[in-house]
XYZ file of C-alpha atoms in Angstrom:
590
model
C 122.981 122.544 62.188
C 123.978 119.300 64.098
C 126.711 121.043 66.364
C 125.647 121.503 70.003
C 125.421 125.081 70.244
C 124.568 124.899 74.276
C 127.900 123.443 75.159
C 129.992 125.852 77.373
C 133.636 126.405 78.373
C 133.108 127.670 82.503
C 135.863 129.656 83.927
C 136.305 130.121 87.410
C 139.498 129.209 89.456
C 140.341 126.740 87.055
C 138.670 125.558 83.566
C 135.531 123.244 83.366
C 132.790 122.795 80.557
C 128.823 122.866 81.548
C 125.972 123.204 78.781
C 123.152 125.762 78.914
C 119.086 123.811 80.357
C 117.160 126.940 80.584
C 117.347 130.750 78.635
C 119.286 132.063 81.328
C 120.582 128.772 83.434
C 123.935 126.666 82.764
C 124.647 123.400 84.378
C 127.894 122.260 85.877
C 129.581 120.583 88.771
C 129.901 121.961 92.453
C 133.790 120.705 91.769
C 134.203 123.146 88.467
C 133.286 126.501 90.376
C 134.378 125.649 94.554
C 133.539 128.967 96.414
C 133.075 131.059 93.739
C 130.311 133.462 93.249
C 130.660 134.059 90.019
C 132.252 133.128 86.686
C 132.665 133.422 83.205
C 130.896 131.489 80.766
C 132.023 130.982 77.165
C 130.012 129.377 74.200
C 132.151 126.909 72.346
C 130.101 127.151 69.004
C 129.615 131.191 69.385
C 132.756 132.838 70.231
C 131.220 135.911 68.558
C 128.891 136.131 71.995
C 132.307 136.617 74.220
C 132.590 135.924 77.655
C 129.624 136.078 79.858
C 129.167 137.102 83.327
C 126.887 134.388 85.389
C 126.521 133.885 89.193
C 126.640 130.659 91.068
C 123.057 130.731 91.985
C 122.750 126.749 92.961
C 125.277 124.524 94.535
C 124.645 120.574 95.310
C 126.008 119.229 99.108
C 129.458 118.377 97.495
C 132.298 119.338 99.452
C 136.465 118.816 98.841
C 136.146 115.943 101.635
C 133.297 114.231 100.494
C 132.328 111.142 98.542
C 131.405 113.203 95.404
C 127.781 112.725 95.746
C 125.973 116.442 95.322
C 128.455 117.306 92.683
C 125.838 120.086 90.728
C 125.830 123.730 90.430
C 123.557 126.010 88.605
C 124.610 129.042 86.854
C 122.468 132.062 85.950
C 123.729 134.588 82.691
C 123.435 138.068 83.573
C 121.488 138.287 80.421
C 119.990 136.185 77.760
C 122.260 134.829 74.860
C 119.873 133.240 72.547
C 121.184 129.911 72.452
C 118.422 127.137 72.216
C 118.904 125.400 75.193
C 119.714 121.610 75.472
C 117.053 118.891 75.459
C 117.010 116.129 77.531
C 115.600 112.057 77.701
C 113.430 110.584 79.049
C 114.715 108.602 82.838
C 116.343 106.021 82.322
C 116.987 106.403 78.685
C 119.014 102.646 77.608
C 122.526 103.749 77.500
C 124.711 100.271 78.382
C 123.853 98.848 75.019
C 127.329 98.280 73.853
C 126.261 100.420 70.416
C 124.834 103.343 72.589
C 127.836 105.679 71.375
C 127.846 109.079 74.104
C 130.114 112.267 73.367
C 130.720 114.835 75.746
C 132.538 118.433 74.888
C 135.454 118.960 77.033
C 137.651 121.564 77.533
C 141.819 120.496 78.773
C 144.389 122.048 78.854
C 145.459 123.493 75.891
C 142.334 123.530 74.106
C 140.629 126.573 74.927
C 138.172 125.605 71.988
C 137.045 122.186 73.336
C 137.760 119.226 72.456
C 134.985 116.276 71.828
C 135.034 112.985 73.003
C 133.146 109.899 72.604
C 132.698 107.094 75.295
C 129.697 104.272 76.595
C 128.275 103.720 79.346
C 129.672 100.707 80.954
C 126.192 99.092 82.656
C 122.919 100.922 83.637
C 123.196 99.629 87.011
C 124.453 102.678 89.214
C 127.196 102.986 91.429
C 125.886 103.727 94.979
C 123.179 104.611 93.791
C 124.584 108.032 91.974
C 126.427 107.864 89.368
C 126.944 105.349 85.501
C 130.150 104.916 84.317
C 131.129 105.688 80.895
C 134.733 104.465 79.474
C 136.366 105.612 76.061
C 134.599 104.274 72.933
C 137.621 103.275 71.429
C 141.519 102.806 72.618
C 142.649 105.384 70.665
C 140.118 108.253 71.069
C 140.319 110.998 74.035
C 139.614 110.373 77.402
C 138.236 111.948 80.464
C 140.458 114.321 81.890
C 140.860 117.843 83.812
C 138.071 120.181 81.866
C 135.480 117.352 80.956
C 133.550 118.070 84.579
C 130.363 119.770 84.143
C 130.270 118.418 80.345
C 127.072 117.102 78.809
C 126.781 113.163 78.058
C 124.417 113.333 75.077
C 123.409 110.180 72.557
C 124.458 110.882 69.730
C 121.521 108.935 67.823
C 119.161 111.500 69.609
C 120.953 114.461 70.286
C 119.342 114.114 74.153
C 121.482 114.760 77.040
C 121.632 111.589 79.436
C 123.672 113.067 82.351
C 126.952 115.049 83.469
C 130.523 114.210 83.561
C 131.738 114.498 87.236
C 134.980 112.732 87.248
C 137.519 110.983 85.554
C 139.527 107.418 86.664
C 143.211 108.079 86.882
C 143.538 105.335 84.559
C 142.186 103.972 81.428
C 139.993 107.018 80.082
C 136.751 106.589 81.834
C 134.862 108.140 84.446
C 131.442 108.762 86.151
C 128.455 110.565 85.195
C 125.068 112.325 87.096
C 122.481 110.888 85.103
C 119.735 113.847 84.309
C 117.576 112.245 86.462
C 119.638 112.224 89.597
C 120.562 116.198 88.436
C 116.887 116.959 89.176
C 117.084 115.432 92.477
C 119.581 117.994 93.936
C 117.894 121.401 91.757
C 114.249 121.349 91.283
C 114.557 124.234 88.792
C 115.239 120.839 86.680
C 111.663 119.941 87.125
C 110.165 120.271 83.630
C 113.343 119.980 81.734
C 113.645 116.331 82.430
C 110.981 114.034 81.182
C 108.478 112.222 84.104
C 107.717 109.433 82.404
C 103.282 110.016 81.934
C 103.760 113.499 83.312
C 103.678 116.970 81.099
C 106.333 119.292 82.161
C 103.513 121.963 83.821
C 102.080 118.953 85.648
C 105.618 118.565 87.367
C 106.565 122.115 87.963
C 103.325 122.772 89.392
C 103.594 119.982 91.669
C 107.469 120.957 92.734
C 106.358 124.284 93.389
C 103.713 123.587 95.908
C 105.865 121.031 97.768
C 108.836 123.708 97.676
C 105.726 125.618 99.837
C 105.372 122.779 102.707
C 106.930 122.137 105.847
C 107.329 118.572 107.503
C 108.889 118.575 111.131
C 109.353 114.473 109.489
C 112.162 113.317 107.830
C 111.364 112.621 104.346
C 111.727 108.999 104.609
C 108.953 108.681 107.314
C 106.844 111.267 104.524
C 107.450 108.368 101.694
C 106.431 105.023 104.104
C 103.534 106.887 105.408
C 102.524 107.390 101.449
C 103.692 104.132 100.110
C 103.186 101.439 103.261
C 99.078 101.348 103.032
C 99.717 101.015 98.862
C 102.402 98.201 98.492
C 103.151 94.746 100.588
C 107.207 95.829 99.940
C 107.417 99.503 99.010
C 110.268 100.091 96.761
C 113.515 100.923 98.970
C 114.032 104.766 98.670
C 117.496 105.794 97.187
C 120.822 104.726 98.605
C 121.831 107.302 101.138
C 118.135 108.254 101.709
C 115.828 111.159 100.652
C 116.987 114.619 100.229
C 114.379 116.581 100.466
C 110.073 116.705 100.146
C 110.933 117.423 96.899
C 113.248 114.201 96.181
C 110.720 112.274 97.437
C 108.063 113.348 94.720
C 110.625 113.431 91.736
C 111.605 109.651 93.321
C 107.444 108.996 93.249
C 107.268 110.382 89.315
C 110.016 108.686 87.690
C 111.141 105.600 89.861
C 107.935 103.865 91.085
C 106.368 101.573 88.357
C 102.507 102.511 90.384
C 100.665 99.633 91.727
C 97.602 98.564 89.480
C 94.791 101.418 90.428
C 97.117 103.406 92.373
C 99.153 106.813 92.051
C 101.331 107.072 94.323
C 102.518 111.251 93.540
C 98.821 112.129 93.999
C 98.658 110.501 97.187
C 101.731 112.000 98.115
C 99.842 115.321 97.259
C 96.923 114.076 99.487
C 98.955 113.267 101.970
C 101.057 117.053 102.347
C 97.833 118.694 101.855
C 96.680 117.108 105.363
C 99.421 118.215 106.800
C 99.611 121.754 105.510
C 98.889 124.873 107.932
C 98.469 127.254 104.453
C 94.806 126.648 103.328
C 96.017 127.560 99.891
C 98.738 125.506 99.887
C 96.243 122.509 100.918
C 93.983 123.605 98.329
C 96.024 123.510 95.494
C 97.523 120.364 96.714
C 94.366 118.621 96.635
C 93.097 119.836 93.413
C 96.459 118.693 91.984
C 95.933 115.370 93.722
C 92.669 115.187 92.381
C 93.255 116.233 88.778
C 96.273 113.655 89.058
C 95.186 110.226 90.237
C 93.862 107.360 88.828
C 91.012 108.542 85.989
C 87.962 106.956 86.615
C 86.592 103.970 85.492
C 83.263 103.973 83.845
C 80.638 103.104 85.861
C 80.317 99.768 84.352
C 83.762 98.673 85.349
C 82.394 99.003 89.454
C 81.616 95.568 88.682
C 84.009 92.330 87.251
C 84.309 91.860 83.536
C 82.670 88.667 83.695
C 80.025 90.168 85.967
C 78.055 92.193 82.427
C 76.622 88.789 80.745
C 74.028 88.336 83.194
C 73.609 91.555 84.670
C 70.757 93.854 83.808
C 71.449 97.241 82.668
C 71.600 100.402 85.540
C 67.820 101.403 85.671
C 67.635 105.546 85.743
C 66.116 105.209 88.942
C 68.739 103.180 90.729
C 70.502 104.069 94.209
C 74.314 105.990 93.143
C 76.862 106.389 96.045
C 80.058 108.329 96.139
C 81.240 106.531 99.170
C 84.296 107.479 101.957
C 85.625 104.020 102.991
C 87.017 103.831 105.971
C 88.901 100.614 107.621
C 90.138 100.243 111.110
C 92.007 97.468 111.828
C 94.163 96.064 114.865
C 98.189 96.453 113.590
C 99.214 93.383 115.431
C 102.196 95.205 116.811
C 99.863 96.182 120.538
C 96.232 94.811 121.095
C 94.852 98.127 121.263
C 96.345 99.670 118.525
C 94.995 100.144 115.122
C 95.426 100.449 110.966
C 92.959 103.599 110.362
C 92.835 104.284 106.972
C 90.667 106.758 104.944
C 89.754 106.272 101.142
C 87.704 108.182 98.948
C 86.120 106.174 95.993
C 85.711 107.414 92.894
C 85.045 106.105 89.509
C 85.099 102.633 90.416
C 88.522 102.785 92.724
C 89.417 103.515 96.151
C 92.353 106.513 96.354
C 94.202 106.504 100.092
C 93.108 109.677 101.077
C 94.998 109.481 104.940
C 96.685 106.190 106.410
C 98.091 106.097 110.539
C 98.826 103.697 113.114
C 97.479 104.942 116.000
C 96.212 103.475 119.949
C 92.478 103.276 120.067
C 91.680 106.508 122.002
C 92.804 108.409 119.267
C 90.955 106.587 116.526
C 87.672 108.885 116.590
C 90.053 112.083 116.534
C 91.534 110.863 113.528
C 88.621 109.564 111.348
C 86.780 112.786 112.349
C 90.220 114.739 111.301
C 90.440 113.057 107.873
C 86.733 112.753 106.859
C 86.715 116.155 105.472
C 90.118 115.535 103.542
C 88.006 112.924 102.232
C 85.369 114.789 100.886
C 87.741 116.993 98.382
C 88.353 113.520 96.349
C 85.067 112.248 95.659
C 82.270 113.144 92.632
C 78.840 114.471 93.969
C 77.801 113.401 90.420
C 78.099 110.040 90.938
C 75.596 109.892 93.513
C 75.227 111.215 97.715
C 78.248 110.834 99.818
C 77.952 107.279 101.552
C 80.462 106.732 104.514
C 81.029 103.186 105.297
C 83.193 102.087 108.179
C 85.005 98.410 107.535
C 85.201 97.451 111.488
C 86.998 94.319 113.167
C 84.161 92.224 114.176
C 84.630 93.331 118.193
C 84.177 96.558 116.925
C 80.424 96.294 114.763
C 78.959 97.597 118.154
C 80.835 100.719 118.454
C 78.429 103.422 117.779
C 80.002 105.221 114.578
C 76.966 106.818 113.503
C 76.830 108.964 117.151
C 80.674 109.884 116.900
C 80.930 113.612 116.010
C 80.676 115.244 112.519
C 83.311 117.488 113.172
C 85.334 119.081 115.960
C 83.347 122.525 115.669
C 79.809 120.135 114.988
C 78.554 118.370 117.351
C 75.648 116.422 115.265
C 76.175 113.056 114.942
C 77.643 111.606 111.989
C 74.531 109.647 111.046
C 72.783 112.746 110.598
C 74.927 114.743 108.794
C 75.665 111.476 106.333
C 74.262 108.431 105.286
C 76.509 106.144 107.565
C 76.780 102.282 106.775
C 79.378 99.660 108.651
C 80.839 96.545 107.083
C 82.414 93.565 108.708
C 86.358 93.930 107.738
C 86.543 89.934 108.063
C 84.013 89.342 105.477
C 85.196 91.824 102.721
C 88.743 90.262 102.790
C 87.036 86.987 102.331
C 87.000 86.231 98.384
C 84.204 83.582 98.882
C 81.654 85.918 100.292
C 82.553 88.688 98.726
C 81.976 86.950 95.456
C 78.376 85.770 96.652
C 77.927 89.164 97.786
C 78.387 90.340 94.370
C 75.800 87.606 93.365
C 73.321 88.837 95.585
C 73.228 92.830 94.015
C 72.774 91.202 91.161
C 69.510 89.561 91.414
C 68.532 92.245 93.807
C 69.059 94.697 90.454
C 66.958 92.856 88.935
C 64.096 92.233 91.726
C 64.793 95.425 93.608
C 63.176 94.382 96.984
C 64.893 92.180 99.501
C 63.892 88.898 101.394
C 63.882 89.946 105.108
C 64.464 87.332 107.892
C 64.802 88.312 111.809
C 66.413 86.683 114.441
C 64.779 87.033 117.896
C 66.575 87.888 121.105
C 65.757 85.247 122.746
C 66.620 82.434 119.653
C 68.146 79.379 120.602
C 68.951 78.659 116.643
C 72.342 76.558 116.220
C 74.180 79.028 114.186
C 75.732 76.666 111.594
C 72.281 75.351 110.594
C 71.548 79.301 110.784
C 73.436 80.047 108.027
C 72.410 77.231 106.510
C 68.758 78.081 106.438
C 69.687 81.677 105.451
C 71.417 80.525 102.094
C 68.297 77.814 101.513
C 65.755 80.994 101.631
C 68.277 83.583 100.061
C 67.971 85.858 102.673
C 69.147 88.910 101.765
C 67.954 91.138 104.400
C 68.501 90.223 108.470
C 67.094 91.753 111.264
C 68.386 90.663 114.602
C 66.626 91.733 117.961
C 69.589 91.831 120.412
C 72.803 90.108 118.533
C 75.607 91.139 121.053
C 74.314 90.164 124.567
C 75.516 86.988 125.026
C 77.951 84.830 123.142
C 75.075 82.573 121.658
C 73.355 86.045 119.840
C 76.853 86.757 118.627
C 77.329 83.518 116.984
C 73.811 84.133 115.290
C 74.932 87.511 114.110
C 77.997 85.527 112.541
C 75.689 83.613 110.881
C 74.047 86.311 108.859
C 77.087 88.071 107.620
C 78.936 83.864 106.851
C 75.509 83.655 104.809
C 76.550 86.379 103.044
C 73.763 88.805 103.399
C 73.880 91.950 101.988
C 71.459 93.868 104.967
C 71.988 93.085 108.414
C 70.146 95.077 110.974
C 70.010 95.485 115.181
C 69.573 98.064 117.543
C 72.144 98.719 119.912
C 70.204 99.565 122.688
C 70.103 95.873 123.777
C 66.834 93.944 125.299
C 64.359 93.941 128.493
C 61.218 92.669 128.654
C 59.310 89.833 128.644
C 60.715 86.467 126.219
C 57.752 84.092 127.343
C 54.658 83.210 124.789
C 52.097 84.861 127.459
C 53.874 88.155 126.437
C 51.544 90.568 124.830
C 52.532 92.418 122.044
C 52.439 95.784 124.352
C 54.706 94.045 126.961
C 56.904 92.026 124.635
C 60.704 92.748 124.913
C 62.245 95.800 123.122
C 64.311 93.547 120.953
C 61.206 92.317 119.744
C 59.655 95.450 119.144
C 62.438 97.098 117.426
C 62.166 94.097 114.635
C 58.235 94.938 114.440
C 58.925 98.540 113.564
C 61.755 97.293 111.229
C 59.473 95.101 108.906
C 56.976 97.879 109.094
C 59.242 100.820 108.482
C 62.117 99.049 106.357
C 60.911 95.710 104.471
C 59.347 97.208 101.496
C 62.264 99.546 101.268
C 64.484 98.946 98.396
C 67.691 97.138 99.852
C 69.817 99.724 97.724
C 67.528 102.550 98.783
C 68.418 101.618 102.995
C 71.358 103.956 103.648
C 68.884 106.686 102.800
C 66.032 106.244 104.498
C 68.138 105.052 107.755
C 69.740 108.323 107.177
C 66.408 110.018 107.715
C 65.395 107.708 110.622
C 68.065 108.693 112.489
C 67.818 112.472 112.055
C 64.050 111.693 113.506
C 65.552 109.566 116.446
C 67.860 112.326 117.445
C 65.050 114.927 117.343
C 62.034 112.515 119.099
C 62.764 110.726 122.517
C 62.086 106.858 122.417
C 62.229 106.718 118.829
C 62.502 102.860 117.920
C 65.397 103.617 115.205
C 67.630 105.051 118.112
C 70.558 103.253 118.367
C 70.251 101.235 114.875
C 73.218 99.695 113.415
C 73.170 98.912 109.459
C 75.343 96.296 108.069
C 74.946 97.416 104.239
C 77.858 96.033 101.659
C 77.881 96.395 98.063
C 80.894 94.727 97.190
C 80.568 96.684 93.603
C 80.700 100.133 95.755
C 83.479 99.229 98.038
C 86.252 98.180 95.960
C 89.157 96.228 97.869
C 91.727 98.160 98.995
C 95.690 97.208 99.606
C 96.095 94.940 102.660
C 100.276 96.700 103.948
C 101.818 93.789 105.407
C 103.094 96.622 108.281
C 101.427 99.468 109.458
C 102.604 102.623 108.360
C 104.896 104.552 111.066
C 104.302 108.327 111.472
């Protein structure tokens, strides 16, 4: 049976035509039933069923002095009529094809039974944003008139409904229609009903009914750039005449952003409410749909380039896994002491935004500490320990990260709760070191133990030849004895990470002593010192192994007093754990 059995004649103060979505639900404009609270509902292909009783249960922000825009209302049946419902396509179905014939099942005056006519859609570009519009198919057919609104536009080649009538031109037959995707934006019930392009209908309703649970003091807008500004260079404008809702904002992120490669931008979303949630079960849920809804991960082999495989041995059983936290701090350029703090967990190969601010640099602690946790929901403890690795600007690879708190209610320091590495965030946006980083791992998979080099305190080494000689030997390991007391030991420490090793290592607690040749070995400065206990402690360590066992030098540090490892700093990047994340040409505004 080809008729539309789900097409409905709507009384209320005057006579418009809807079509039933749901068992118990009918669809038609605010316009058709304005200030009602209930009506009848008639089914144009069963008059046997009689009138039946329904209640205006939804009704869109149209008003009599308005534009138009909001022009929905949801009916519910007092009781179940069993009429299949209507089916609906996909968003953004192709409908201005001039051979795209539509129909819709009106009901003017005089024809109590209905009357059916057929139209196109003029263009798929919309009009403000809301509404396609549809003129007569042929000169001679029936137009758009009083008792089309609320009608179904369906395709005749598929039988799918593409959107509403609304309203009618006073001349020449045509009109407007609500696509079905713009219907959803005003009543999530349609959540489910409408195709999200990649998206089952339970994936959709589950996620509409946890943000129907959250509360943002925010305006949606701010919600979407604080979600979309750390993923894209120029996030795609929101829709004309802004966000409705939480909930328009995540229909917007299913069916009108194409996702940027690696990203998904409705599980960050998800990520990004859970933070913000006061309901731990709300934040639960959130996160496990965030989780369950991101990017799939890669197989382990795709952590490095295609071209990387050909000479590249395979992963030994024995070799160091991370799940690593990445997190990147980063002066915003809009104040000199405020900051881009972002928070990514990796997993499978890519690097998910897990929380993204702009913020001045007193609060930047607060935050990472606020957001490492989120962090930990997102990655897999079966790909390897957790590894937290801090990208810092280079005035910042002195800040003692490892000592900052584990938590608000934990007062052990971060290093000894985690393996903590840091990472200069000038070198791992440079695509020439970065690729002879990459280069590096490689033959270090393959040799397993580093070349170590250190850098005394008191070196007077020109740091161009520095790097130089560092290349020459393929250093891969540096240890430096004091490398940010004066401006000369900085430029040596620049040297190491411009040659592109993949182990740098100091101690922040800086040098005294004696520098002279008559030193003895019990009176020699502490820089040089610490780098004695570093090539007897570290240098037959595996370079992949270091995060561990630093990890465990540092819980003995904070437990012994004048333990050489206090205050160490490791510089440990493996490009092929860290992949790069998006660089937002603005910093996101909260």
């Amino acid at each position: 049976m080809r008729s539309k059995s789900w097409q409905v004649r709507v009384s209320a103060r005057g006579v418009g035509s809807g079509f039933l979505v749901t068992e118990r639900h009918v669809v038609t404009c605010a316009h058709v039933v304005d200030g009602a609270e209930h009506v009848e509902v008639t089914f144009a292909q069963h008059p046997d069923l009689g009138p039946v009783r329904a209640t205006v249960a939804t009704v869109g922000e149209w008003t009599r002095d308005g534009d138009g825009r909001g022009d929905v209302a949801v009916l519910e049946l007092e009781r179940a009529v069993g009429v299949s419902p209507a089916r609906f396509a996909a968003p953004h179905t192709p409908l201005g094809h001039r051979t795209a014939r539509l129909t819709a099942y009106g009901f003017p005056l005089g024809y109590d039974e209905g009357i059916l006519g057929e139209f196109r859609s003029t263009s798929d570009q919309l009009i403000a944003g809301e509404w396609l519009q549809l003129e007569a198919w042929t000169g001679h057919g029936a137009s758009l008139e009083e008792g089309f609104s609320g009608a179904a536009v369906v395709r005749e080649d598929t039988g799918e409904v593409v959107g509403m009538v609304t309203a009618r031109y006073a001349e020449g037959g045509g009109g407007r229609m609500l696509p079905a995707q713009a219907l959803v934006r005003r009543w999530s019930g349609g959540a489910g009903l409408v195709p999200a392009p990649d998206h089952r209908p339970d994936t959709v309703v589950a996620l509409r009914d946890l943000v129907l649970r959250c509360a943002d003091e925010r305006t949606p807008e701010a919600v979407y750039r604080s979600v979309m500004e750390p993923l894209y260079s120029l996030p795609p404008l929101p829709p004309a005449g802004g966000f409705l809702s939480l909930w328009d904002v995540a229909w917007f992120l299913l069916t009108e952003v194409e996702p940027a490669p690696g990203s998904a931008p409705w599980a960050d979303f998800a990520a990004h409410l859970a933070d913000r949630s006061r309901d731990p079960a709300v934040r639960r849920e959130l996160l496990a749909w965030a989780a369950d809804h991101g990017v799939r991960p890669a197989p382990r082999a795709a952590l490095d380039r295609p071209d990387d495989h050909a000479d590249r041995e395979p992963l030994g059983p024995d070799e160091a896994m991370w799940s690593p936290i990445l997190v990147e701090i980063e002066r915003s350029g809009s104040d000199r002491d405020t900051y881009l703090v972002s928070v990514h967990a990796v997993r499978g190969g890519r690097a998910r935004l897990v929380a993204g601010a702009t913020l001045p640099g007193r609060d930047v602690q607060e935050y990472v500490r606020k957001h490492l946790d989120l962090a930990f929901a997102h990655i897999d403890r079966a790909e390897g320990d957790e590894l937290i690795a801090f990208a810092l600007p280079g005035d910042w690879l002195g800040e003692p990260v490892d000592e900052w708190r584990t938590s608000e209610d934990d007062a052990v320091p971060l290093g000894c709760s985690s393996p903590v590495v840091v990472m200069d965030l000038g070198r791992r946006r440079a695509s020439r070191l970065q690729f002879r980083l990459r280069k590096a791992w490689q033959a270090l998979d393959r040799r397993r133990e580093g070349a170590w080099q250190r850098v005394e305190c008191d070196s007077n080494q020109d740091p161009a030849k520095l790097t130089v000689r560092l290349q020459w030997l393929e250093t891969t390991a540096v240890g430096y004895g004091s490398p940010l007391s004066t401006e000369r030991s900085r430029g040596l420490l620049r040297a190491g990470l411009n040659a592109a090793a993949p182990v740098v290592v100091w101690s922040r607690a800086g040098c005294s002593g004696r520098h002279d040749e008559g030193a003895t070995a019990g009176h020699s400065c502490t820089g040089a010192r610490f780098l004695d206990a570093l090539e007897e402690q570290l240098a037959s360590v595996p370079l992949a192994e270091l995060p561990r066992r630093v990890h465990a030098l540092r819980r003995e540090a904070f437990l012994a007093d004048g333990h050489w490892a206090a205050g160490l700093t490791l510089v440990w990047e493996d490009p092929r754990c860290f992949p790069q994340t998006h660089v937002p040409s603005r910093s996101p505004i909260l």
